[in-house]
Short mmCIF file of C-alpha atoms in Angstrom, two decimals:
data_model
loop_
_atom_site.label_atom_id
_atom_site.label_comp_id
_atom_site.label_asym_id
_atom_site.label_seq_id
_atom_site.Cartn_x
_atom_site.Cartn_y
_atom_site.Cartn_z
CA MET A 163 -55.36 21.00 272.39
CA THR A 164 -55.28 24.34 271.48
CA THR A 165 -53.53 27.14 272.94
CA SER A 166 -55.31 30.26 273.22
CA LYS A 167 -53.44 33.41 272.79
CA ARG A 168 -52.89 36.03 274.93
CA PRO A 169 -54.08 39.99 273.36
CA THR A 170 -50.98 42.16 272.58
CA ALA A 171 -50.08 45.08 271.79
CA THR A 172 -49.00 43.99 268.62
CA THR A 173 -51.76 41.36 267.80
CA THR A 174 -53.34 41.84 264.37
CA ASP A 175 -55.12 38.34 264.35
CA PRO A 176 -59.07 39.73 263.76
CA GLY A 177 -59.99 36.72 266.21
CA ILE A 178 -58.10 38.32 269.21
CA ALA A 179 -59.77 41.19 270.69
CA ALA A 180 -57.24 44.31 271.01
CA PRO A 181 -56.36 45.71 274.69
CA SER A 182 -58.51 48.05 276.25
CA HIS A 183 -57.13 51.67 276.73
CA GLU A 184 -57.25 50.68 280.60
CA TYR A 185 -54.55 48.10 280.06
CA SER A 186 -52.37 49.57 276.72
CA HIS A 187 -50.64 51.98 278.64
CA ASN A 188 -47.88 52.84 281.27
CA ILE A 189 -49.51 53.49 284.99
CA GLY A 190 -47.53 56.53 286.32
CA PRO A 191 -47.48 58.53 289.72
CA GLY A 192 -49.74 60.70 287.96
CA ASP A 193 -52.42 58.49 286.12
CA PRO A 194 -55.95 59.20 286.09
CA ILE A 195 -56.45 55.37 286.51
CA LEU A 196 -54.31 54.94 289.27
CA LEU A 197 -55.75 58.07 291.21
CA ARG A 198 -59.47 56.39 290.45
CA ASP A 199 -58.05 53.52 292.17
CA ARG A 200 -56.59 55.71 295.14
CA TYR A 201 -59.97 57.63 295.03
CA LEU A 202 -62.14 54.66 295.21
CA THR A 203 -59.83 52.71 297.64
CA GLU A 204 -59.95 55.74 300.03
CA GLN A 205 -63.75 56.51 300.10
CA ARG A 206 -64.48 52.65 300.80
CA SER A 207 -62.35 53.20 303.78
CA PHE A 208 -64.00 55.74 305.10
CA THR A 209 -67.40 53.99 304.55
CA LEU A 210 -66.29 51.00 306.93
CA LEU A 211 -64.80 53.43 309.42
CA ASP A 212 -68.18 55.30 309.33
CA THR A 213 -70.51 51.83 309.60
CA THR A 214 -68.23 50.53 312.37
CA ALA A 215 -68.68 53.95 314.16
CA ARG A 216 -72.09 53.51 313.62
CA ALA A 217 -72.75 50.02 314.34
CA GLU A 218 -69.95 49.14 317.32
CA LEU A 219 -70.39 52.45 318.91
CA GLY A 220 -73.59 53.92 318.30
CA ARG A 221 -72.45 57.28 317.20
CA ASP A 222 -72.64 59.40 313.96
CA PRO A 223 -69.39 60.32 312.79
CA ASP A 224 -70.72 63.81 311.18
CA GLU A 225 -71.95 65.12 314.27
CA ARG A 226 -69.70 66.88 316.40
CA GLY A 227 -69.88 66.41 320.48
CA SER A 228 -69.70 69.20 323.00
CA SER A 229 -66.15 69.80 324.34
CA TRP A 230 -68.05 70.60 328.14
CA SER A 231 -68.98 66.77 328.52
CA PRO A 232 -65.57 65.42 328.37
CA ALA A 233 -64.11 68.94 330.69
CA MET A 234 -66.38 68.37 333.38
CA SER A 235 -65.63 64.52 333.63
CA ILE A 236 -62.09 65.23 333.38
CA LEU A 237 -62.68 67.86 336.61
CA VAL A 238 -64.85 65.21 338.33
CA TRP A 239 -62.57 62.60 337.85
CA PHE A 240 -59.71 65.08 339.04
CA THR A 241 -61.56 66.38 342.22
CA LEU A 242 -62.75 62.68 343.33
CA SER A 243 -59.16 61.46 342.79
CA ALA A 244 -57.56 64.34 345.02
CA VAL A 245 -60.72 63.84 347.35
CA VAL A 246 -59.15 60.10 347.59
CA MET A 247 -55.38 61.37 348.35
CA VAL A 248 -56.94 64.03 351.03
CA LEU A 249 -59.81 63.14 353.26
CA PRO A 250 -57.47 60.12 355.49
CA ASN A 251 -55.64 63.11 356.32
CA ILE A 252 -58.49 65.69 356.95
CA PHE A 253 -59.74 62.48 359.65
CA GLY A 254 -56.53 61.60 360.89
CA SER A 255 -52.60 62.47 361.08
CA GLY A 256 -49.29 61.01 361.38
CA THR A 257 -48.32 57.12 359.88
CA ALA A 258 -51.81 56.04 359.93
CA ALA A 259 -53.53 58.58 357.97
CA SER A 260 -50.71 58.59 355.27
CA SER A 261 -50.77 54.57 354.96
CA LEU A 262 -54.74 54.65 354.24
CA ALA A 263 -54.39 57.83 352.07
CA ILE A 264 -51.82 55.46 349.85
CA ALA A 265 -54.05 52.90 350.28
CA SER A 266 -56.94 54.10 349.41
CA ALA A 267 -55.14 55.60 345.74
CA GLY A 268 -53.86 52.17 345.38
CA VAL A 269 -57.29 50.74 345.35
CA ALA A 270 -58.61 53.76 343.14
CA LEU A 271 -55.57 53.35 340.58
CA PHE A 272 -56.91 49.97 340.44
CA ALA A 273 -60.57 50.49 340.04
CA VAL A 274 -59.58 52.77 337.18
CA GLY A 275 -57.36 50.63 335.54
CA ALA A 276 -60.29 47.67 335.60
CA ALA A 277 -62.52 50.06 334.30
CA ILE A 278 -60.92 51.27 331.64
CA GLY A 279 -60.12 47.34 331.15
CA GLN A 280 -63.59 46.34 330.95
CA LEU A 281 -64.30 49.02 328.34
CA ASP A 282 -61.62 48.06 326.14
CA SER A 283 -62.20 43.98 326.14
CA ARG A 284 -58.48 43.72 327.55
CA GLY A 285 -59.65 42.31 330.94
CA ALA A 286 -59.79 44.41 334.08
CA MET A 287 -57.10 42.29 336.23
CA ARG A 288 -54.35 43.12 333.88
CA SER A 289 -55.44 46.75 332.72
CA GLY A 290 -56.15 47.46 336.34
CA THR A 291 -52.58 45.95 337.99
CA ARG A 292 -51.23 47.96 334.87
CA LEU A 293 -52.23 50.81 336.21
CA LEU A 294 -51.42 50.41 339.94
CA LEU A 295 -47.81 49.25 338.77
CA ILE A 296 -47.17 52.68 336.52
CA GLY A 297 -48.98 54.86 339.57
CA GLY A 298 -47.34 53.47 341.84
CA ALA A 299 -43.95 53.57 339.92
CA ALA A 300 -44.46 57.26 339.68
CA VAL A 301 -44.85 57.66 343.19
CA LEU A 302 -41.38 56.04 344.06
CA LEU A 303 -40.07 58.33 341.41
CA VAL A 304 -41.56 61.48 343.23
CA PHE A 305 -41.15 60.27 346.79
CA VAL A 306 -37.07 59.58 345.85
CA LEU A 307 -37.03 62.84 343.80
CA GLY A 308 -38.12 64.66 346.90
CA HIS A 309 -36.15 63.23 349.69
CA LEU A 310 -33.37 64.38 347.14
CA ALA A 311 -34.21 67.83 346.30
CA ALA A 312 -34.72 67.80 350.48
CA ALA A 313 -31.12 65.97 351.44
CA SER A 314 -29.51 68.57 348.52
CA THR A 315 -30.83 71.98 349.99
CA ALA A 316 -30.16 70.62 353.91
CA GLY A 317 -26.77 70.91 353.18
#
């Protein structure tokens, strides 16, 4: 059984190759080889992100989109959400209108959460329920703070 010699910096045996420059020096933070490897790794990461964006999202990462489309979308959704809350009070009044407004807001919150869940593959029921609970907690908090503010200004 023969044992093979590993090349080292002090090897003088003519049958063993001398170590290459790449492995014969100490690697430090400013080392050109380390910098090259880091650059190549980053380039591969950017290439992977670009490929994923093109394949899964159908978008070209180099192409800038218009900011008008998201702005108009937000305007439409805020307007629709306001209409959902105000519409029952326009056609009715009192407890029935308020109850209908709260119920329609709950349905709208659940529907938006379910749509988000479908888009990001988390599940419609889970995301819809989550948004309904978060929105309900926010409404409850505002309701309690309103009553506390009214009580402190009345006395």
